[in-house]
Amino acid sequence: MADPDAAHPGDATVRFVEKLALGLAEMGWPRTPARVFAALMMSEQGRLSAGALRSTLSVSAAAVSGAVRYLEQVGLVTRERVPGERRDTYRLHDDFWYASFLKRDRMMKLWSETASEGIDLVGANSPIGRRLTEMRDFFDFFAAELPALFDRWHARRLAGNAASPGSADCAS
């Protein structure tokens, strides 16, 4: 029996899903999670069932399961059960870009701390120490700057301007 939630995207939409997924894969995302994420992005409600994902992407149930598990772990997808139904649906996490970058902010702090440990180990004036110092300083800089950007983004989103990339806030 066909999945009533199955997406039936047009050829142009399918090509765009694959293009978006390819871009994500080139940035280091695993291929199938990138395709699942792209399919969810291009679904009207930002949610699809496992059957719809299998049908849209022509992949196995195991591939969908593994991809969704990965996307849940990184905070981009949430699993939901529709009341009165037995199957789960998967939807994009609310404010997922913001949440994703907040996790990266924590990683930058961890990398900075790790670089500092290495500097303590080898000394700041050695070639290794200079590379580690640059690494630490780079991540410290971005860790210090990103919270203000996050705050500006969040305020802009709350104000309803997130969809207008040409707004004056982008230039400030």
Phi, psi and omega in degrees: 000139181287145177286120182296340178269359185302134178280141177236070184288151175287169182303318181296321179293317178299317178297321179292319177304314181293323178294315178298315180298320179297318177299318178295319179296322178294337176274000177111359178289145170298144189300308184292316174303324177296319179292319178297314179301315180297319178296319177295319178301323185268002176276145186305316183260003181070024180211145177211155173278167177300320179298319178294320178295317178301314182294314182297318187261353183054053179233168181281164176299321179296322179295317178297315181301312180295320180294316180294320178301315178299312182294328174294317182297326180269004172080021181261337184230144176240137176270133179226149173254126178286127181306132179084000179240158183265348184258154178273154168240160181239130181230156176295136179295141177300136176056041188293328179294315180300311181298321180297317180287330175298321177296322178294326177299316178296322178294322179297321178295320178296316179296322178297315180297320179295318177299319179299320177299319178295322178297317178299326182287316188253349183090145185286339187266000177275164176303319178296314180300321179294320177295317179294325178295318177297319178300310180300313182297321178300308182291326175298318179301309182291325177297326179283326185275326186297321180303321178294321177295318178300316179299316179297317179298313182299316178297319180295318179297316179297328179283353178085017182259004186298333183274002182245084186298341181268010183291161184299334182297332180294330184273346183275000000 
